[in-house]
Amino acid sequence: MTDPLNHSYYAATAHERRPQRDIEGDLECDVAVIGGGFTGLSAALACAERGFSVILIEAEHVGFGASGRNGGQLIPGLRWTASEIEEEFGREHADALFDLCWRDNRVKARIAKHGIDCDLKAGHLEAAWAPKDFDAMRREADYLVNRFDYPTETVAKGDMGGHIASPIYHGGVHDPQGGHFHPLNYAIGLAKAAEAAGVRIWEGEPVRRIAQFSDWSNELFTERTIAGARYVIDATDSWIGQLEPDLGRYTVPIMNYNIATEPLANGDELLPSDAAVADSRFVLNYFRLSADKRLIFGGGERYSQVPPRDIAAFVQPFMAEVFPQIADARIDYGWGGAVAVTMNRLPHIGRRGNTFFAHGFSGHGALVTTLAGELIAEAMAGTAERFDILANLPSQPFPGGKWLRRPLATLGLLWYALRDRLG
Ligand SMILES: Cc1cc2nc3c(=O)[nH]c(=O)nc-3n(C[C@H](O)[C@H](O)[C@H](O)COP(=O)(O)OP(=O)(O)OC[C@H]3O[C@@H](n4cnc5c(N)ncnc54)[C@H](O)[C@@H]3O)c2cc1C
């Protein structure tokens, strides 16, 4: 299928990998993974490393979903701040979550282990849109260092020029443990590592239905065949509701768009420390330099599933507001994808019988999805303590049933976006 949303810089600079349109041999396996994004690929690789026989079935191609289209920003943690987590869940759960989601950078570990070539760079800057946002960031930075001995650099408004050539921000916090990468090349690297570990990847083959039997076996029905598996991992994220409507009630897909400029002679001047930047608006601007010095910029959200007719024209004004000095730069690519968002912005991770799932990373999944996949494999192999730390996060379905869920969620999001604009 050609995808009008996939005119991306990433697709244009993807490393070669021949998609597997057929798989050979027995379709019985220990683990069937549905979805070839970061979650599914990471889970498949980790399961194979633990000795399970694994088939991964992907409707389109590896990295087709959010994993091959995102802003490439590796932001330690979850969508909640660490202090919000401690306040809500208590000291013990906060400690455990912090160790997993802030300290344990599994993306970096995978890149190092498999030599994945994906333009990994260190450094992430959170930039304050309003003075009150900077006050909150400063407090959080103090909390992180005092409570967890996790150092970040608080950057006063007057010093922001060391990171970003834009006058509109009121300060920020730089986290050297964060960073950015080429997400599609990371997904392709994970797929190659998974195949080398014995995973059979089958692309262009949507799973239409899962049947679970009382003896804990499962059958996955595709257009062409039926695969049998003891365990299933549903890693379909934004599409999860199509396979498992009950789980689909926990997320709403929100469309988000990115552009990439032409390579910029002044790229290093725009972002002198080469950090990825995300600002504190509710509908945030996020941007970074690619390896060839393009500005990759994400901004503006649309609550309709219908993409803007001209993605570049939709996103460019957000970029020009941050960087007026490149308002005339040529835009070479514009693309978009669906961000699966949960009610409380925490991922929805769990297990139903012998089906594991992890979805709804709410725009904060580039780093934590690799971890989630590995924890699923760990739980499957019999040690569920670390998996349970994420699976025990609270979750609730969006209200409104099949037809009203999306309009109601949209109303809520529009309210926050409006509050943002009013300051
Ligand atoms: C535009 C955009 C920008 C983003 N920017 C960032 C960012 O900068 N930093 C960050 O941390 N997060 C970001 N995110 C979020 C992040 O990309 C996601 O959280 C993450 O990639 C989710 O990975 P996943 O593997 O769970 O899902 P996906 O990557 O969406 O993978 C799901 C896969 O399942 C396949 N599939 C679906 N249904 C079926 C079926 N029935 N049978 C077989 N296969 C199926 C799909 O084709 C797809 O390949 C962004 C997301 C978007 C869309």
Tab-separated table of C-alpha atoms in Angstrom, residues 143-423:
chain	number	residue	atom	x	y	z
A	143	TYR	CA	14.092	17.032	42.762
A	144	LEU	CA	15.796	14.678	40.286
A	145	VAL	CA	19.273	15.394	41.577
A	146	ASN	CA	18.334	15.406	45.291
A	147	ARG	CA	16.043	12.387	45.226
A	148	PHE	CA	17.623	10.190	42.542
A	149	ASP	CA	21.104	11.630	42.122
A	150	TYR	CA	20.133	12.196	38.460
A	151	PRO	CA	21.992	15.233	37.146
A	152	THR	CA	20.542	17.584	34.545
A	153	GLU	CA	21.626	21.110	33.612
A	154	THR	CA	19.203	23.948	34.328
A	155	VAL	CA	19.620	26.578	31.622
A	156	ALA	CA	18.565	30.161	32.391
A	157	LYS	CA	16.906	32.213	29.668
A	158	GLY	CA	20.126	34.186	29.133
A	159	ASP	CA	22.117	30.988	28.545
A	160	MET	CA	19.718	29.303	26.142
A	161	GLY	CA	21.841	30.492	23.208
A	162	GLY	CA	24.300	27.700	24.031
A	163	HIS	CA	21.601	25.233	22.936
A	164	ILE	CA	19.135	27.023	20.698
A	165	ALA	CA	19.149	30.161	18.564
A	166	SER	CA	15.577	31.206	19.330
A	167	PRO	CA	14.539	34.133	21.539
A	168	ILE	CA	11.118	32.755	22.460
A	169	TYR	CA	12.024	30.370	25.274
A	170	HIS	CA	12.195	31.277	28.969
A	171	GLY	CA	14.879	28.794	29.970
A	172	GLY	CA	15.078	25.035	29.940
A	173	VAL	CA	16.569	21.838	31.286
A	174	HIS	CA	19.191	19.869	29.384
A	175	ASP	CA	19.365	16.136	30.039
A	176	PRO	CA	22.607	14.591	28.732
A	177	GLN	CA	21.098	11.116	29.192
A	178	GLY	CA	18.493	11.867	26.513
A	179	GLY	CA	19.254	12.162	22.829
A	180	HIS	CA	17.982	11.570	19.318
A	181	PHE	CA	18.274	9.084	16.484
A	182	HIS	CA	17.013	8.043	13.035
A	183	PRO	CA	14.035	5.966	14.188
A	184	LEU	CA	13.429	4.003	11.004
A	185	ASN	CA	17.069	2.924	10.783
A	186	TYR	CA	16.884	1.861	14.424
A	187	ALA	CA	13.776	-0.252	13.634
A	188	ILE	CA	15.558	-1.771	10.624
A	189	GLY	CA	18.615	-2.499	12.790
A	190	LEU	CA	16.424	-4.192	15.399
A	191	ALA	CA	14.760	-6.259	12.656
A	192	LYS	CA	18.146	-7.418	11.354
A	193	ALA	CA	19.264	-8.317	14.879
A	194	ALA	CA	16.004	-10.207	15.445
A	195	GLU	CA	16.416	-12.138	12.195
A	196	ALA	CA	20.009	-12.977	13.122
A	197	ALA	CA	18.669	-14.331	16.435
A	198	GLY	CA	16.240	-16.592	14.548
A	199	VAL	CA	13.028	-14.533	14.397
A	200	ARG	CA	11.033	-15.107	11.228
A	201	ILE	CA	9.589	-11.772	10.088
A	202	TRP	CA	6.624	-11.788	7.747
A	203	GLU	CA	5.683	-8.457	6.164
A	204	GLY	CA	2.682	-7.310	4.116
A	205	GLU	CA	0.444	-9.734	6.006
A	206	PRO	CA	-2.180	-8.212	8.331
A	207	VAL	CA	-3.471	-10.417	11.109
A	208	ARG	CA	-7.272	-10.347	10.865
A	209	ARG	CA	-8.271	-12.281	13.955
A	210	ILE	CA	-6.861	-14.046	17.009
A	211	ALA	CA	-8.554	-17.113	18.463
A	212	GLN	CA	-7.568	-18.145	21.965
A	213	PHE	CA	-8.322	-21.690	23.123
A	214	SER	CA	-8.793	-23.091	26.583
A	215	ASP	CA	-5.579	-25.105	26.392
A	216	TRP	CA	-3.710	-21.774	26.157
A	217	SER	CA	-2.940	-22.164	22.483
A	218	ASN	CA	-3.733	-19.403	19.982
A	219	GLU	CA	-4.434	-19.202	16.281
A	220	LEU	CA	-3.716	-16.088	14.254
A	221	PHE	CA	-5.715	-15.734	11.057
A	222	THR	CA	-4.183	-13.812	8.173
A	223	GLU	CA	-5.554	-13.470	4.650
A	224	ARG	CA	-3.449	-16.395	3.471
A	225	THR	CA	-3.035	-18.748	6.379
A	226	ILE	CA	-3.332	-19.586	10.055
A	227	ALA	CA	-0.364	-19.469	12.431
A	228	GLY	CA	-0.371	-21.317	15.737
A	229	ALA	CA	1.333	-19.929	18.833
A	230	ARG	CA	1.486	-20.591	22.539
A	231	TYR	CA	1.935	-16.890	23.321
A	232	VAL	CA	0.788	-13.803	21.413
A	233	ILE	CA	2.262	-10.306	21.731
A	234	ASP	CA	-0.074	-7.620	20.428
A	235	ALA	CA	2.232	-4.748	19.493
A	236	THR	CA	-0.114	-2.973	17.085
A	237	ASP	CA	-0.370	0.264	19.138
A	238	SER	CA	-2.712	2.676	17.280
A	239	TRP	CA	-4.394	-0.259	15.522
A	240	ILE	CA	-4.946	-2.414	18.602
A	241	GLY	CA	-8.701	-1.766	18.621
A	242	GLN	CA	-9.091	-3.396	15.226
A	243	LEU	CA	-7.845	-6.736	16.542
A	244	GLU	CA	-8.966	-6.464	20.134
A	245	PRO	CA	-11.796	-3.927	20.452
A	246	ASP	CA	-11.795	-4.243	24.211
A	247	LEU	CA	-8.164	-3.088	24.439
A	248	GLY	CA	-8.782	-0.436	21.803
A	249	ARG	CA	-10.980	1.456	24.301
A	250	TYR	CA	-7.831	2.486	26.185
A	251	THR	CA	-6.265	4.595	23.434
A	252	VAL	CA	-7.210	7.253	20.929
A	253	PRO	CA	-4.964	7.838	17.888
A	254	ILE	CA	-4.009	11.512	17.432
A	255	MET	CA	-2.420	12.595	14.159
A	256	ASN	CA	0.898	14.428	14.407
A	257	TYR	CA	3.048	15.842	11.597
A	258	ASN	CA	6.732	16.413	10.875
A	259	ILE	CA	8.725	18.262	8.249
A	260	ALA	CA	12.394	18.190	7.230
A	261	THR	CA	14.031	21.229	5.691
A	262	GLU	CA	16.740	21.185	3.072
A	263	PRO	CA	20.263	20.672	4.584
A	264	LEU	CA	20.999	23.968	6.364
A	265	ALA	CA	24.349	25.750	6.107
A	266	ASN	CA	23.526	27.362	9.482
A	267	GLY	CA	22.190	24.161	11.098
A	268	ASP	CA	24.885	24.120	13.793
A	269	GLU	CA	24.055	27.730	14.671
A	270	LEU	CA	20.375	26.904	15.206
A	271	LEU	CA	21.116	24.107	17.673
A	272	PRO	CA	24.744	24.571	18.802
A	273	SER	CA	24.780	21.673	21.300
A	274	ASP	CA	23.026	19.372	18.778
A	275	ALA	CA	20.463	18.358	21.419
A	276	ALA	CA	16.930	17.371	20.499
A	277	VAL	CA	14.461	19.965	21.785
A	278	ALA	CA	10.851	19.641	22.915
A	279	ASP	CA	9.013	22.610	24.324
A	280	SER	CA	6.440	22.801	27.103
A	281	ARG	CA	3.356	23.699	25.040
A	282	PHE	CA	0.485	21.225	25.401
A	283	VAL	CA	0.571	20.716	21.629
A	284	LEU	CA	4.306	20.808	21.648
A	285	ASN	CA	6.924	21.840	19.120
A	286	TYR	CA	9.791	19.367	18.918
A	287	PHE	CA	12.823	19.502	16.689
A	288	ARG	CA	16.382	18.378	16.101
A	289	LEU	CA	19.066	18.236	13.434
A	290	SER	CA	19.415	15.219	11.180
A	291	ALA	CA	22.849	13.797	10.404
A	292	ASP	CA	22.943	15.927	7.219
A	293	LYS	CA	21.897	19.111	9.104
A	294	ARG	CA	18.269	19.348	8.141
A	295	LEU	CA	15.910	20.658	10.778
A	296	ILE	CA	13.364	17.949	11.539
A	297	PHE	CA	10.432	19.760	13.107
A	298	GLY	CA	7.178	18.450	14.560
A	299	GLY	CA	4.406	20.803	15.527
A	300	GLY	CA	0.646	21.096	15.494
A	301	GLU	CA	-1.748	18.266	16.104
A	302	ARG	CA	-4.897	17.438	14.217
A	303	TYR	CA	-7.799	15.791	15.858
A	304	SER	CA	-9.251	14.741	12.535
A	305	GLN	CA	-7.937	11.550	10.951
A	306	VAL	CA	-7.852	13.343	7.601
A	307	PRO	CA	-4.342	14.718	6.996
A	308	PRO	CA	-3.863	18.334	5.909
A	309	ARG	CA	-3.700	18.578	2.131
A	310	ASP	CA	-0.235	20.149	2.411
A	311	ILE	CA	1.663	18.895	5.466
A	312	ALA	CA	4.585	21.282	4.887
A	313	ALA	CA	2.241	24.289	4.835
A	314	PHE	CA	0.558	23.034	8.012
A	315	VAL	CA	3.758	22.584	10.075
A	316	GLN	CA	5.971	25.348	8.621
A	317	PRO	CA	4.382	28.278	10.559
A	318	PHE	CA	5.188	26.548	13.871
A	319	MET	CA	8.817	26.247	12.736
A	320	ALA	CA	8.948	29.872	11.555
A	321	GLU	CA	7.633	31.031	14.938
A	322	VAL	CA	10.565	29.309	16.704
A	323	PHE	CA	13.197	30.024	14.043
A	324	PRO	CA	12.227	33.092	11.979
A	325	GLN	CA	15.749	33.063	10.502
A	326	ILE	CA	14.896	29.962	8.436
A	327	ALA	CA	11.339	30.905	7.517
A	328	ASP	CA	12.348	30.763	3.850
A	329	ALA	CA	14.162	27.426	4.021
A	330	ARG	CA	12.952	24.858	1.517
A	331	ILE	CA	10.899	22.039	3.009
A	332	ASP	CA	11.967	18.773	1.382
A	333	TYR	CA	9.761	16.322	3.275
A	334	GLY	CA	6.465	16.317	5.167
A	335	TRP	CA	4.894	13.281	6.790
A	336	GLY	CA	2.691	12.215	9.652
A	337	GLY	CA	1.568	9.372	11.832
A	338	ALA	CA	-0.793	8.382	14.587
A	339	VAL	CA	0.234	8.793	18.215
A	340	ALA	CA	-1.704	6.391	20.448
A	341	VAL	CA	-2.701	8.368	23.539
A	342	THR	CA	-4.211	6.977	26.758
A	343	MET	CA	-6.558	8.779	29.173
A	344	ASN	CA	-3.827	9.423	31.742
A	345	ARG	CA	-0.897	9.552	29.257
A	346	LEU	CA	0.764	6.511	30.858
A	347	PRO	CA	1.307	3.434	28.661
A	348	HIS	CA	-1.173	0.594	28.872
A	349	ILE	CA	0.811	-2.599	29.367
A	350	GLY	CA	-0.423	-5.959	30.516
A	351	ARG	CA	-1.359	-9.549	29.907
A	352	ARG	CA	-4.640	-11.310	29.180
A	353	GLY	CA	-4.253	-15.057	29.350
A	354	ASN	CA	-1.330	-15.800	27.087
A	355	THR	CA	-1.594	-12.535	25.176
A	356	PHE	CA	0.758	-9.726	26.182
A	357	PHE	CA	0.267	-6.145	25.035
A	358	ALA	CA	1.954	-2.734	25.354
A	359	HIS	CA	0.458	0.336	23.749
A	360	GLY	CA	-0.495	4.000	24.283
A	361	PHE	CA	2.946	5.448	25.003
A	362	SER	CA	1.317	8.851	24.422
A	363	GLY	CA	4.070	10.438	22.346
A	364	HIS	CA	6.787	9.234	24.682
A	365	GLY	CA	7.544	5.820	23.239
A	366	ALA	CA	10.810	6.068	21.334
A	367	LEU	CA	12.816	5.035	24.376
A	368	VAL	CA	10.446	3.016	26.555
A	369	THR	CA	9.017	0.718	23.860
A	370	THR	CA	12.331	-1.170	23.604
A	371	LEU	CA	12.229	-1.688	27.372
A	372	ALA	CA	8.570	-2.771	27.253
A	373	GLY	CA	9.338	-5.409	24.619
A	374	GLU	CA	12.200	-6.793	26.681
A	375	LEU	CA	10.084	-6.903	29.848
A	376	ILE	CA	7.394	-8.860	28.017
A	377	ALA	CA	10.026	-11.463	27.071
A	378	GLU	CA	11.265	-11.538	30.653
A	379	ALA	CA	7.735	-12.118	31.980
A	380	MET	CA	7.092	-14.820	29.420
A	381	ALA	CA	10.245	-16.591	30.566
A	382	GLY	CA	8.859	-16.631	34.114
A	383	THR	CA	10.198	-13.506	35.845
A	384	ALA	CA	7.418	-10.943	35.876
A	385	GLU	CA	8.530	-8.570	38.657
A	386	ARG	CA	9.892	-5.858	36.366
A	387	PHE	CA	7.091	-6.306	33.814
A	388	ASP	CA	4.580	-5.840	36.649
A	389	ILE	CA	6.099	-2.473	37.569
A	390	LEU	CA	4.833	-1.144	34.240
A	391	ALA	CA	1.763	-3.359	34.066
A	392	ASN	CA	0.629	-2.037	37.460
A	393	LEU	CA	0.376	1.528	36.188
A	394	PRO	CA	-3.277	2.570	36.348
A	395	SER	CA	-5.288	2.631	33.149
A	396	GLN	CA	-8.854	3.423	32.256
A	397	PRO	CA	-10.823	3.227	29.037
A	398	PHE	CA	-11.921	6.426	27.329
A	399	PRO	CA	-15.611	7.044	27.951
A	400	GLY	CA	-18.151	7.170	25.170
A	401	GLY	CA	-18.291	3.767	23.495
A	402	LYS	CA	-17.303	3.076	19.917
A	403	TRP	CA	-18.791	6.206	18.307
A	404	LEU	CA	-18.417	8.865	21.009
A	405	ARG	CA	-14.960	7.934	22.331
A	406	ARG	CA	-12.989	9.885	19.741
A	407	PRO	CA	-15.156	13.083	19.779
A	408	LEU	CA	-15.098	13.187	23.590
A	409	ALA	CA	-11.334	12.672	23.767
A	410	THR	CA	-10.895	15.331	21.087
A	411	LEU	CA	-12.945	17.837	23.080
A	412	GLY	CA	-10.706	17.252	26.105
A	413	LEU	CA	-7.539	17.728	24.056
A	414	LEU	CA	-8.880	20.881	22.398
A	415	TRP	CA	-9.560	22.327	25.831
A	416	TYR	CA	-5.921	21.829	26.885
A	417	ALA	CA	-4.651	23.240	23.578
A	418	LEU	CA	-6.837	26.337	24.073
A	419	ARG	CA	-5.594	26.797	27.642
A	420	ASP	CA	-2.086	26.703	26.230
A	421	ARG	CA	-2.829	29.478	23.752
A	422	LEU	CA	-4.461	31.644	26.411
A	423	GLY	CA	-1.315	31.228	28.538
